[in-house]
PDB file of C-alpha atoms in Angstrom:
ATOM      1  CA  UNK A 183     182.450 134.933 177.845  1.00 80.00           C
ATOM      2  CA  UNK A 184     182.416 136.426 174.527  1.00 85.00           C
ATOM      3  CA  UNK A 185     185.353 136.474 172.694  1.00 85.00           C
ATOM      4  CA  UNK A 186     185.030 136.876 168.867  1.00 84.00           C
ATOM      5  CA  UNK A 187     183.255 138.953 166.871  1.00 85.00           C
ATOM      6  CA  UNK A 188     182.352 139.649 163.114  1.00 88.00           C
ATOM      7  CA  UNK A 189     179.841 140.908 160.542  1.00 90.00           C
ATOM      8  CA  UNK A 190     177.967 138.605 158.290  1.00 92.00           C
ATOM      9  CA  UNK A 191     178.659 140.127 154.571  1.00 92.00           C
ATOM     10  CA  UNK A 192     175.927 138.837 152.727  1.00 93.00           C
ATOM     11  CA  UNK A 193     177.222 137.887 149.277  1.00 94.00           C
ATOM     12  CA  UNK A 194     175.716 141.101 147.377  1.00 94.00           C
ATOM     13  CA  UNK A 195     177.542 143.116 149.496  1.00 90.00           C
ATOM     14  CA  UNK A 196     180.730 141.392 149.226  1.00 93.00           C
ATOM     15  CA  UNK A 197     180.687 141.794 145.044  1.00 94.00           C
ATOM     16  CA  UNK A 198     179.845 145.264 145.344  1.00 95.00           C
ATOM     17  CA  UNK A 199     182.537 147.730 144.891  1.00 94.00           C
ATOM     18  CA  UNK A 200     181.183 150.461 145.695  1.00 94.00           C
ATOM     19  CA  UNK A 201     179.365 149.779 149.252  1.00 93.00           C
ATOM     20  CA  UNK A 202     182.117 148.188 149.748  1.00 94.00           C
ATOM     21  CA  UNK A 203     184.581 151.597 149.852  1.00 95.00           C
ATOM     22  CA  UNK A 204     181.832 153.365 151.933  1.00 94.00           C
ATOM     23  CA  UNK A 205     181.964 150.864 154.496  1.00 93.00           C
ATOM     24  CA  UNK A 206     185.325 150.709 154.539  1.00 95.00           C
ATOM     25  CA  UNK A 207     185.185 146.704 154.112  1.00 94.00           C
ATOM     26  CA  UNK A 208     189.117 145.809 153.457  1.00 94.00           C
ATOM     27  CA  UNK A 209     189.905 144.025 150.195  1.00 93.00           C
ATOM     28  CA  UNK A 210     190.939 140.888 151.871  1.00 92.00           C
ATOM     29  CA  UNK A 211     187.033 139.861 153.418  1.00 92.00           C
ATOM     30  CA  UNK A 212     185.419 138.138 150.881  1.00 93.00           C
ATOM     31  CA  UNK A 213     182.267 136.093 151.062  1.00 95.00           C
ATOM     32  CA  UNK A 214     181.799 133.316 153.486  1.00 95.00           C
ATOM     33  CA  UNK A 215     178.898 131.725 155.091  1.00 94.00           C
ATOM     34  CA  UNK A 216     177.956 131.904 158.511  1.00 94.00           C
ATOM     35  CA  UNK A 217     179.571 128.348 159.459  1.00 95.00           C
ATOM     36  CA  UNK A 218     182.646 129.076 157.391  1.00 95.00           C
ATOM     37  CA  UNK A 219     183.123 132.362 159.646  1.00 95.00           C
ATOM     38  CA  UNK A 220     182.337 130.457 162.506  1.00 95.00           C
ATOM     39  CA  UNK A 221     185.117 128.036 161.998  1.00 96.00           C
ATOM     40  CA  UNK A 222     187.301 130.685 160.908  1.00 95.00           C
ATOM     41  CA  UNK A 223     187.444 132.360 164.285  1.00 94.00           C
ATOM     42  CA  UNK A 224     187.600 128.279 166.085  1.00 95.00           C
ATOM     43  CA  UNK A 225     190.547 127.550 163.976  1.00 96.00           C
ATOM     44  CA  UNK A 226     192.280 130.972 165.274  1.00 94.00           C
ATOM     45  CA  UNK A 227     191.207 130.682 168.845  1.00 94.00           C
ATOM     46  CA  UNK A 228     192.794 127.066 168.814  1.00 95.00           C
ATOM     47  CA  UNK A 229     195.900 128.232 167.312  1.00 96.00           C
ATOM     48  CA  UNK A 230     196.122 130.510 170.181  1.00 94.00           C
ATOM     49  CA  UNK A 231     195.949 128.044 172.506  1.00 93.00           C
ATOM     50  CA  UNK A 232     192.549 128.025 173.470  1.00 92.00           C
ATOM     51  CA  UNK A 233     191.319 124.556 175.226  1.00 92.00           C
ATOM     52  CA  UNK A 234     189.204 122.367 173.019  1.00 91.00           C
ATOM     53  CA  UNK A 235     185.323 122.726 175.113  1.00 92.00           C
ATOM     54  CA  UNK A 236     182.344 121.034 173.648  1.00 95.00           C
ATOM     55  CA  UNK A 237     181.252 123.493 170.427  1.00 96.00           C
ATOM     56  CA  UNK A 238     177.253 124.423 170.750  1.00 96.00           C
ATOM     57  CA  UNK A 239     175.259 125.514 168.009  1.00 95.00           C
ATOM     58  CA  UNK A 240     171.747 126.194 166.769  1.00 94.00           C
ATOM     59  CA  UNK A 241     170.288 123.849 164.089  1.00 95.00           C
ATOM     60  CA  UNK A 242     171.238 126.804 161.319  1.00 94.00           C
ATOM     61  CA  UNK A 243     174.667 125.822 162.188  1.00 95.00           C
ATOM     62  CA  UNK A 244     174.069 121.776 163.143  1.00 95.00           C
ATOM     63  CA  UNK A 245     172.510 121.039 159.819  1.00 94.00           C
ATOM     64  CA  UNK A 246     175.643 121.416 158.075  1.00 94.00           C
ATOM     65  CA  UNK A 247     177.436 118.478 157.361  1.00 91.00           C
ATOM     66  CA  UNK A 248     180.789 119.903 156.891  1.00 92.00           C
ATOM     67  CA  UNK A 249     180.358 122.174 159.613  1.00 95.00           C
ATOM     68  CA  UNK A 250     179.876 119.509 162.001  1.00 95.00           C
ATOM     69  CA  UNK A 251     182.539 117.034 160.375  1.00 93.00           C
ATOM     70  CA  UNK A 252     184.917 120.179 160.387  1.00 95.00           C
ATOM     71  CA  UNK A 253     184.652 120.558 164.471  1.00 96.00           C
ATOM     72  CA  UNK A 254     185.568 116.495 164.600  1.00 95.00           C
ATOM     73  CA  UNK A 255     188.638 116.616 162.697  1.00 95.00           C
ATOM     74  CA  UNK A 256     189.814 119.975 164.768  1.00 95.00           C
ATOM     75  CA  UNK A 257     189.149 117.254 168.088  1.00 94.00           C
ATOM     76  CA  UNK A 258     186.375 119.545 168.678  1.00 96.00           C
ATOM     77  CA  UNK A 259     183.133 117.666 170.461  1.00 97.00           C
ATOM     78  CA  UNK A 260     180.102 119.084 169.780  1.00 97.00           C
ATOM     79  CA  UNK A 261     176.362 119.609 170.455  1.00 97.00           C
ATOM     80  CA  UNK A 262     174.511 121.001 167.429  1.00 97.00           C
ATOM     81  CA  UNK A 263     170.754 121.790 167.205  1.00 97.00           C
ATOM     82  CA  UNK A 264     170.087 120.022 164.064  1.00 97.00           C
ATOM     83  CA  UNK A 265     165.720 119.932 162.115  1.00 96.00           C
ATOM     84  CA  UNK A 266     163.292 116.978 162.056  1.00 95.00           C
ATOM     85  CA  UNK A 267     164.094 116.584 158.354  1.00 93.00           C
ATOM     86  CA  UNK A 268     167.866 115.344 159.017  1.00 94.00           C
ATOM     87  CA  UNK A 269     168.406 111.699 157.987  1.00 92.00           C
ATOM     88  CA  UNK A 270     170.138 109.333 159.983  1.00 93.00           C
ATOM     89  CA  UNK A 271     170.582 105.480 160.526  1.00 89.00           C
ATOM     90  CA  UNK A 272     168.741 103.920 163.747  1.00 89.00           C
ATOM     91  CA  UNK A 273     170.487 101.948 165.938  1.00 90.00           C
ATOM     92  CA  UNK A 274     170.848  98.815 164.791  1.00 83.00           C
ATOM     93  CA  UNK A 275     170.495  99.741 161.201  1.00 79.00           C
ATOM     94  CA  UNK A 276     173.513 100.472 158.750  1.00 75.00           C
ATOM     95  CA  UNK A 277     173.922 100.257 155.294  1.00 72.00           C
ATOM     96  CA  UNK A 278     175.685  97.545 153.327  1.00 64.00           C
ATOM     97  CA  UNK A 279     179.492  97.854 152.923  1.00 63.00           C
ATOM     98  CA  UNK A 280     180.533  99.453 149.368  1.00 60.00           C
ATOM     99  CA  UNK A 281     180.250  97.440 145.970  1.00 61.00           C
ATOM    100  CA  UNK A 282     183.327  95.328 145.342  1.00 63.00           C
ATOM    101  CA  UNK A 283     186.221  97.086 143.378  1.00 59.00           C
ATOM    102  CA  UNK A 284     185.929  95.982 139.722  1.00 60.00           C
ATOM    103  CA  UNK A 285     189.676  97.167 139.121  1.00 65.00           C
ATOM    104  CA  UNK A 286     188.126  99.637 136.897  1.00 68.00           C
ATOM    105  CA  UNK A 287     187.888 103.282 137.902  1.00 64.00           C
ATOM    106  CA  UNK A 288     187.763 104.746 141.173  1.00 65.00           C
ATOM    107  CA  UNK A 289     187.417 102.136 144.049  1.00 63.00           C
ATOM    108  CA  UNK A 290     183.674 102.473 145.436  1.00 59.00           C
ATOM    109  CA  UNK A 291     183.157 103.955 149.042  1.00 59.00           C
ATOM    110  CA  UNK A 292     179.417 104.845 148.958  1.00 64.00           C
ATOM    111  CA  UNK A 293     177.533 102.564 150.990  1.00 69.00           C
ATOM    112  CA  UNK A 294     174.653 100.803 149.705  1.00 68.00           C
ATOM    113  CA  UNK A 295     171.079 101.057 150.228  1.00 69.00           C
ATOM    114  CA  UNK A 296     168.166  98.851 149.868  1.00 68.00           C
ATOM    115  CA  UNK A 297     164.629  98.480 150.297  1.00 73.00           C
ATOM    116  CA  UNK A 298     164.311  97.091 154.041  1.00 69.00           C
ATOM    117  CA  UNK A 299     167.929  98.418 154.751  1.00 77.00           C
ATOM    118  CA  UNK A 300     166.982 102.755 154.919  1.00 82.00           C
ATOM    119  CA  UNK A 301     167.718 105.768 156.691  1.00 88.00           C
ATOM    120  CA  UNK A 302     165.070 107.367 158.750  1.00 90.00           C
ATOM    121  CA  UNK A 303     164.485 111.034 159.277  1.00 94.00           C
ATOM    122  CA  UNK A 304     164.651 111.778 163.016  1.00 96.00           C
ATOM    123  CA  UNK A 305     161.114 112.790 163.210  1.00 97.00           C
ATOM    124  CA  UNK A 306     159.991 109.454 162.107  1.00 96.00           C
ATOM    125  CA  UNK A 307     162.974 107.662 164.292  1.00 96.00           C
ATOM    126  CA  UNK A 308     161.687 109.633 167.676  1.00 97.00           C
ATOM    127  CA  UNK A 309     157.784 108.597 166.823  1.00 97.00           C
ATOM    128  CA  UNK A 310     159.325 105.115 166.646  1.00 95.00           C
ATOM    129  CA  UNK A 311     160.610 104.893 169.854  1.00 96.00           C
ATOM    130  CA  UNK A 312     158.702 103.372 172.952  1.00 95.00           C
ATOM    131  CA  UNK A 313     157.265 105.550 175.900  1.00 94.00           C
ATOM    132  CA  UNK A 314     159.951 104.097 178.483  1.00 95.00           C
ATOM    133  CA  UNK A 315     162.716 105.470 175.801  1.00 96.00           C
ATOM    134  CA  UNK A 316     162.307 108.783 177.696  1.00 96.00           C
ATOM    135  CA  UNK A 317     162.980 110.380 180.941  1.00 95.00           C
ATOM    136  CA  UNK A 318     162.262 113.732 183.215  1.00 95.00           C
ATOM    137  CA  UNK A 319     165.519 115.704 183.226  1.00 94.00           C
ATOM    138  CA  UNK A 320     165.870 118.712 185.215  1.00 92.00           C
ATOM    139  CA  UNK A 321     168.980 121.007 183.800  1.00 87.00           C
ATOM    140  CA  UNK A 322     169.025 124.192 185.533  1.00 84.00           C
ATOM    141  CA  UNK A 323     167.394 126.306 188.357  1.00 79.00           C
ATOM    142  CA  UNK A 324     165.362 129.340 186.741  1.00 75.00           C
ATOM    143  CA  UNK A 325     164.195 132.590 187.498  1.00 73.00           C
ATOM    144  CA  UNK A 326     160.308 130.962 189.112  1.00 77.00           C
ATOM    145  CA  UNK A 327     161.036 127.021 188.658  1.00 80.00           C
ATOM    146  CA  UNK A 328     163.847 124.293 188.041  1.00 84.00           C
ATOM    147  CA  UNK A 329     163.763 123.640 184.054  1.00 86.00           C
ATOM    148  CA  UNK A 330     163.351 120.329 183.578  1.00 90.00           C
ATOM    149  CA  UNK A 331     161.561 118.318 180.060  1.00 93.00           C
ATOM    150  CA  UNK A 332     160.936 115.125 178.466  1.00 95.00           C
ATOM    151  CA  UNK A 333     164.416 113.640 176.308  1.00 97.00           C
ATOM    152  CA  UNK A 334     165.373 110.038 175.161  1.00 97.00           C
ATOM    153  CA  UNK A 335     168.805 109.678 173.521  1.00 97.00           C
ATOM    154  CA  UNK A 336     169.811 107.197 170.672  1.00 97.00           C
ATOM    155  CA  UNK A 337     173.152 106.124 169.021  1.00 96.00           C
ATOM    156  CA  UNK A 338     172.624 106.684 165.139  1.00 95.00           C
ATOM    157  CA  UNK A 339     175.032 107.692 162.351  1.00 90.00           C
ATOM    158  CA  UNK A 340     174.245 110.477 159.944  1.00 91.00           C
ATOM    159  CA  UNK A 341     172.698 108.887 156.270  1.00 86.00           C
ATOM    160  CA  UNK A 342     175.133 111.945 155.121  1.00 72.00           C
ATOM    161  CA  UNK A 343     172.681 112.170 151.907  1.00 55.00           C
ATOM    162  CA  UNK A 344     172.335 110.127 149.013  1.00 48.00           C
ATOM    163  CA  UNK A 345     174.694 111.603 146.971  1.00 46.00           C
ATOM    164  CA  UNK A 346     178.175 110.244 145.990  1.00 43.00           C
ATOM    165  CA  UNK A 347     179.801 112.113 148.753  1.00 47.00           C
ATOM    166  CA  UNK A 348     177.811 110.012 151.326  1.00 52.00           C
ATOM    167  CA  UNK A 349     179.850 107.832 153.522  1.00 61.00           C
ATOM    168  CA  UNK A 350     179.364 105.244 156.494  1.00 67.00           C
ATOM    169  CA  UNK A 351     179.568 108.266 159.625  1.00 81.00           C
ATOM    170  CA  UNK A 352     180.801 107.067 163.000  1.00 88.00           C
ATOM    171  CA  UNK A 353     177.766 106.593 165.611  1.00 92.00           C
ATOM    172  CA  UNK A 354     177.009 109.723 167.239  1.00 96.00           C
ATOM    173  CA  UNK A 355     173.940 110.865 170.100  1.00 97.00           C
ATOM    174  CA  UNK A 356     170.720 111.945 168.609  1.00 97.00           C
ATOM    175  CA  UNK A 357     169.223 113.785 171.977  1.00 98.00           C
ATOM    176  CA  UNK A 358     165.289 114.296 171.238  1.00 98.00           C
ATOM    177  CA  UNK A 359     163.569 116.468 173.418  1.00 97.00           C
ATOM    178  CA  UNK A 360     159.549 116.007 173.450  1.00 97.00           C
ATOM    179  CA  UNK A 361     157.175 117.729 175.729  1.00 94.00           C
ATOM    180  CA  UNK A 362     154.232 115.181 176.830  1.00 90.00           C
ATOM    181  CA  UNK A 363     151.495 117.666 176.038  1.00 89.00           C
ATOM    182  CA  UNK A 364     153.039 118.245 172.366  1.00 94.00           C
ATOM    183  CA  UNK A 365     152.057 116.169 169.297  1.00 95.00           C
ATOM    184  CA  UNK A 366     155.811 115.721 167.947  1.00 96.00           C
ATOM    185  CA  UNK A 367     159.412 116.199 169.581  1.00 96.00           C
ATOM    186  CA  UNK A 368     160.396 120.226 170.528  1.00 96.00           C
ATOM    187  CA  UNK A 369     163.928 119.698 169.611  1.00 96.00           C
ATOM    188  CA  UNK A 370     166.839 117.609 168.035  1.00 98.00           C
ATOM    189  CA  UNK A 371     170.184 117.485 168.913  1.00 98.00           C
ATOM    190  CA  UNK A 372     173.498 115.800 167.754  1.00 97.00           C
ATOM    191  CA  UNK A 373     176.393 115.113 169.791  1.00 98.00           C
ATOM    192  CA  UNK A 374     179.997 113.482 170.007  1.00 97.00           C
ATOM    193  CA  UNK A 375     179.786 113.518 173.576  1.00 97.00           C
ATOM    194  CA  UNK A 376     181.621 110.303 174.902  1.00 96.00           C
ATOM    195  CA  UNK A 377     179.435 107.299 174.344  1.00 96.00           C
ATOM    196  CA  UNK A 378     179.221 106.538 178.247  1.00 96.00           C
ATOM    197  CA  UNK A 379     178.312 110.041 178.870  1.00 96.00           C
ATOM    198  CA  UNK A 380     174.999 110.646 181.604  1.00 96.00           C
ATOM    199  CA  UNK A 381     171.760 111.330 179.782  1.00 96.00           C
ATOM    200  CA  UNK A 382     171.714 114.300 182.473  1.00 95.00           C
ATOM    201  CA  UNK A 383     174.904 115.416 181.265  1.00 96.00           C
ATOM    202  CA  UNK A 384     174.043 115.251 177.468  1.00 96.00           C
ATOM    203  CA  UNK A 385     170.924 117.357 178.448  1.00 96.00           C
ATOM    204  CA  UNK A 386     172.868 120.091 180.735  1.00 94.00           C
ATOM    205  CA  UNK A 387     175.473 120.196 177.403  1.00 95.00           C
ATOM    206  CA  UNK A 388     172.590 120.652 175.217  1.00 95.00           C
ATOM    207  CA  UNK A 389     170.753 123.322 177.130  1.00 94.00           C
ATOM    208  CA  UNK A 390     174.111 125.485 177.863  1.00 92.00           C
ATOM    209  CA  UNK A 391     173.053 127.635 174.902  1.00 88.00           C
ATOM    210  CA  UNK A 392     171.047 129.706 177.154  1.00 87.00           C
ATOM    211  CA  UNK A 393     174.365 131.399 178.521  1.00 85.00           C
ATOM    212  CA  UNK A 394     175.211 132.200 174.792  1.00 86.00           C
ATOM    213  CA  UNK A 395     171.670 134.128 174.174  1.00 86.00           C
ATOM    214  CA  UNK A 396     172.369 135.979 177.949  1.00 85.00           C
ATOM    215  CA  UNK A 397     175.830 136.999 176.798  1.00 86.00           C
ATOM    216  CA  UNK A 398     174.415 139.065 173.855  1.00 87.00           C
ATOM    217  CA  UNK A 399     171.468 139.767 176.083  1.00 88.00           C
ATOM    218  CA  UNK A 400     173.751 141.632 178.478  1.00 87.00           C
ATOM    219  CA  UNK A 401     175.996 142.776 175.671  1.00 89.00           C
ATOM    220  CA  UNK A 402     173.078 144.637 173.899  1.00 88.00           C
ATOM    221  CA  UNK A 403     171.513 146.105 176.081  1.00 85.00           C
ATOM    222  CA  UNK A 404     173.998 147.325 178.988  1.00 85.00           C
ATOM    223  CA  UNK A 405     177.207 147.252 177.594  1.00 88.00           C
ATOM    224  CA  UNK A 406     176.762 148.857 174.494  1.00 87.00           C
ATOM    225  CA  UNK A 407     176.636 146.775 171.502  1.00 88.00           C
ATOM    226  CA  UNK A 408     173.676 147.564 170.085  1.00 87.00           C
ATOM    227  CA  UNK A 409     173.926 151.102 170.583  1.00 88.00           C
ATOM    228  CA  UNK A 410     176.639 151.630 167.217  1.00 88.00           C
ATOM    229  CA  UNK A 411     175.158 153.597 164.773  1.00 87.00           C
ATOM    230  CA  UNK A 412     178.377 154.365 162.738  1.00 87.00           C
ATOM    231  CA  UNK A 413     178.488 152.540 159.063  1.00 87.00           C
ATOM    232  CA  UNK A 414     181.615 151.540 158.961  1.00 92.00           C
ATOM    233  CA  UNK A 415     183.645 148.257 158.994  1.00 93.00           C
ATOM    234  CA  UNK A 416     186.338 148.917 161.043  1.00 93.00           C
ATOM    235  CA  UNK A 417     184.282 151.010 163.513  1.00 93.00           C
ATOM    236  CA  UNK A 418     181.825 148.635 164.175  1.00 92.00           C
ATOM    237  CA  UNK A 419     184.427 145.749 165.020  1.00 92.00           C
ATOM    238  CA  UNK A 420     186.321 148.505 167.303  1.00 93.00           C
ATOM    239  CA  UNK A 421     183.211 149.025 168.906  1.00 93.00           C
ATOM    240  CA  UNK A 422     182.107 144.988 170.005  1.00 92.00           C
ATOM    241  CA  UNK A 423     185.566 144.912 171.067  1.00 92.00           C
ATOM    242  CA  UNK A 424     185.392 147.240 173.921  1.00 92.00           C
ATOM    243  CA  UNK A 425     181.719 145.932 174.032  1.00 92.00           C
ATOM    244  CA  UNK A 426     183.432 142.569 175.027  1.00 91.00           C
ATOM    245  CA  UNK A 427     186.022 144.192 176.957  1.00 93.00           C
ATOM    246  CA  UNK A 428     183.711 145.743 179.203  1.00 92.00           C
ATOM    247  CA  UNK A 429     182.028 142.636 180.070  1.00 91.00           C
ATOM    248  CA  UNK A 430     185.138 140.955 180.422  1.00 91.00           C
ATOM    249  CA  UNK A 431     185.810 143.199 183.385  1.00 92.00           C
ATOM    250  CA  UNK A 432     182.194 142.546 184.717  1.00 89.00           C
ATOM    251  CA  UNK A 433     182.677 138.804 184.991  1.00 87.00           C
ATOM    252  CA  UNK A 434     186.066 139.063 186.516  1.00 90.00           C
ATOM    253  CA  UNK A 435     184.352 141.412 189.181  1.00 91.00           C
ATOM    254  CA  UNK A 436     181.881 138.851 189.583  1.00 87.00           C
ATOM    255  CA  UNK A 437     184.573 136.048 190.152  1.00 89.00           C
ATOM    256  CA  UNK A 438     186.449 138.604 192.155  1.00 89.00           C
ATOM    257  CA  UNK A 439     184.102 139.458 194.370  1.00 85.00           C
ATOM    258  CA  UNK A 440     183.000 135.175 195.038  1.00 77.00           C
ATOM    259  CA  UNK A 441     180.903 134.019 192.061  1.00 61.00           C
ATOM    260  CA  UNK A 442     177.316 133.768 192.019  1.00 55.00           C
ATOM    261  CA  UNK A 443     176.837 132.522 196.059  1.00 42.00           C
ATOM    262  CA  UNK A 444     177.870 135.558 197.556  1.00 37.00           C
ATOM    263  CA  UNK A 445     177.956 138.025 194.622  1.00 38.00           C
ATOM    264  CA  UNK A 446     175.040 140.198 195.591  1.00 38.00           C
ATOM    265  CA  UNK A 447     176.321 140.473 199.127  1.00 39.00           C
ATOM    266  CA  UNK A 448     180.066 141.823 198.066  1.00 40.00           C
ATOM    267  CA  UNK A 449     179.416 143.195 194.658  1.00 37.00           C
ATOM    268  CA  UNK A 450     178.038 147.088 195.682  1.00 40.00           C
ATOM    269  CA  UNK A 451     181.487 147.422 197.533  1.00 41.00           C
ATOM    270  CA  UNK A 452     183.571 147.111 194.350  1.00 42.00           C
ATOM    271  CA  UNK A 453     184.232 150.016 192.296  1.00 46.00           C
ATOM    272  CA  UNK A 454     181.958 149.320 189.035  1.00 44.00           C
ATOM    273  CA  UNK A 455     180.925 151.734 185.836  1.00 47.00           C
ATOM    274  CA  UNK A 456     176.951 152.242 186.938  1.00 49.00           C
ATOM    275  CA  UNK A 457     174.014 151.075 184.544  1.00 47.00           C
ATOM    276  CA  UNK A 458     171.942 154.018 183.277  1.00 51.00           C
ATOM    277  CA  UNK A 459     169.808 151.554 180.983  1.00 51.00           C
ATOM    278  CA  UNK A 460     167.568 150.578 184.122  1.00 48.00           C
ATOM    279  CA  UNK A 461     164.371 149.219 181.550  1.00 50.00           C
ATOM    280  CA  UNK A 462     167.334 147.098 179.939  1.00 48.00           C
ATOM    281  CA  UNK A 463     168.272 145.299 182.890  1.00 45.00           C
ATOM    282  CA  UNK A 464     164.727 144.882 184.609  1.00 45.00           C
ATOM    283  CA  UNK A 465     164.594 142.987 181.447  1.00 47.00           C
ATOM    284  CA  UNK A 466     167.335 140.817 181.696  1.00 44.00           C
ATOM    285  CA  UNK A 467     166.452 140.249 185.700  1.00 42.00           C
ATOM    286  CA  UNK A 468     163.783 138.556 184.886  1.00 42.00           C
ATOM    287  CA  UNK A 469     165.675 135.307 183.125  1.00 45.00           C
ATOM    288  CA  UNK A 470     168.163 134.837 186.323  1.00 50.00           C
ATOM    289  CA  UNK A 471     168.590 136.748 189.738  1.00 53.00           C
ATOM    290  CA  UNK A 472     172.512 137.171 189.492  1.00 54.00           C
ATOM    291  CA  UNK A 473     173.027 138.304 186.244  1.00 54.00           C
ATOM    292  CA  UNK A 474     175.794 140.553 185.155  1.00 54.00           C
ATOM    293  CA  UNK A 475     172.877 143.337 184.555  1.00 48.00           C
ATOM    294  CA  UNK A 476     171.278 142.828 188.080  1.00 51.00           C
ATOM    295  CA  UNK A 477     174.681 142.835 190.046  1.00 51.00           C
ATOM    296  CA  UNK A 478     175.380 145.807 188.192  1.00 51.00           C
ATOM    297  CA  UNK A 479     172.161 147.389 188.629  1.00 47.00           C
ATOM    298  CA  UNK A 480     171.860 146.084 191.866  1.00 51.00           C
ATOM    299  CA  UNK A 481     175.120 147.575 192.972  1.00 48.00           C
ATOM    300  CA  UNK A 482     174.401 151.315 191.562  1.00 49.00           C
ATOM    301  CA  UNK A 483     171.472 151.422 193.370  1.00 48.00           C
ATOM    302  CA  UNK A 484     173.600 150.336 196.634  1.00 46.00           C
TER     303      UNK A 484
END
């Protein structure tokens, strides 16, 4: 369930002064990219004791180097939408170790390229790869059909650029996802995901982002969060709070009242704030049958 919640400040907004004492924005937010929030509110929920779950994240979050090398050094796993432009090295392939230290200078830790020994984009790696590479997975029952696509999975380390910063990564998945019908792969994914780890597995982990895009489904549209129209800082973050609150309270009903098996059969007797948004959660019935909005719904109408 949710449970963090800030505003992106683009960087205009954060140098000027004076939108900055309509809002109400306090003196100690500054400017920080979306990752560098992200991580912000990881690093706090760890320090409160918060159990270290795989970390999933769109590819405007898995394209970031030191986004993704941040979650590894907090012991955080991670599966991380990433774009066919991302360099890696194939299995099998690595660069060659550093140049020897001279004694001169700093000691040299880039490792070297040359022109048989290269990275490959994972675009070009997946059109390399062999029909028998990849396999039917089904990952989840939905609303009219079990979801189910094409993936292969690879070991590969990240090229991590060709800058001076660039070091030798430790091998990682690269999950490709490629509809048969489609000309190139749908999706890329990487993933720190134990190296024995089930291909079905990596592919369930991968596609659990779903739940993330119902939670602000539900959160928009039938609990409120979308319906602020205050301009203030402060107000706003009060207001996702009991946004987050309220749906807290839904899913513990739901768990209360015996999860998803017998939730429509229990749910109308509980005691439950009633949905007047009934367009909103039609909507949201129509992704999966025991939704927080169609228990609720379900159970006003009872």
């Amino acid at each position: 369930m949710p449970v963090a919640w800030q505003l992106y400040l683009p960087r205009e907004w954060a140098a000027d002064t004076e939108r900055r004492g309509k809002a109400g924005i306090p003196a100690e937010v500054t400017f920080a990219t979306k990752t560098e929030i992200a991580l912000q509110q990881m690093e706090s929920l760890l320090a409160a004791g918060a159990p270290r779950y795989c970390v999933l994240a769109d590819a405007g979050y898995g394209v970031d180097n030191a986004f993704r090398q941040r979650l590894s050094d907090l012991g955080l796993p991670y599966v991380v939408g990433i774009t066919s432009a991302v360099v890696v090295w194939p299995p099998g392939v690595e660069p060659l170790p550093s140049k020897l230290y001279s004694g001169m200078g700093r000691p040299p830790v880039m490792p070297r390229r040359t022109r048989s020994r290269q990275p490959a984009s994972v675009k070009d790696l997946a059109h390399s790869l062999p029909p028998a590479a990849f396999q039917t997975i089904s990952w989840r029952e939905g609303s009219n059909e079990t979801l189910s696509g094409r993936f292969a999975a690879v070991r590969v380390r990240h090229a991590g650029g060709n800058s001076g910063k660039a070091r030798l990564r430790p091998e990682q998945w690269l999950l490709i996802e490629w509809p048969s019908a489609e000309a190139d792969p749908l999706k890329y994914f990487l993933s720190t995901l134990p190296a024995d780890i089930a291909l079905e597995e990596l592919v369930a982990q991968a596609h659990m982002r779903w739940r993330i895009e119902r939670d602000y489904q539900d959160l928009k549209q039938d609990l409120g969060l979308g319906h602020y129209e205050g301009r203030g800082w402060r107000g706003f973050h009060h207001h996702a709070a009991l946004s987050i609150a309220a749906y807290g309270f839904l899913v513990s009903e739901r768990l209360t009242a015996g999860g998803s098996d017998s939730t429509q059969k229990n749910f109308a007797a509980r005691q439950v704030p009633a949905i007047t948004s009934h367009g909103g959660a039609q909507r949201a019935q129509r992704h999966v049958a025991d939704s927080i909005t169609t228990i609720v719904i379900n159970s006003a109408s009872s």
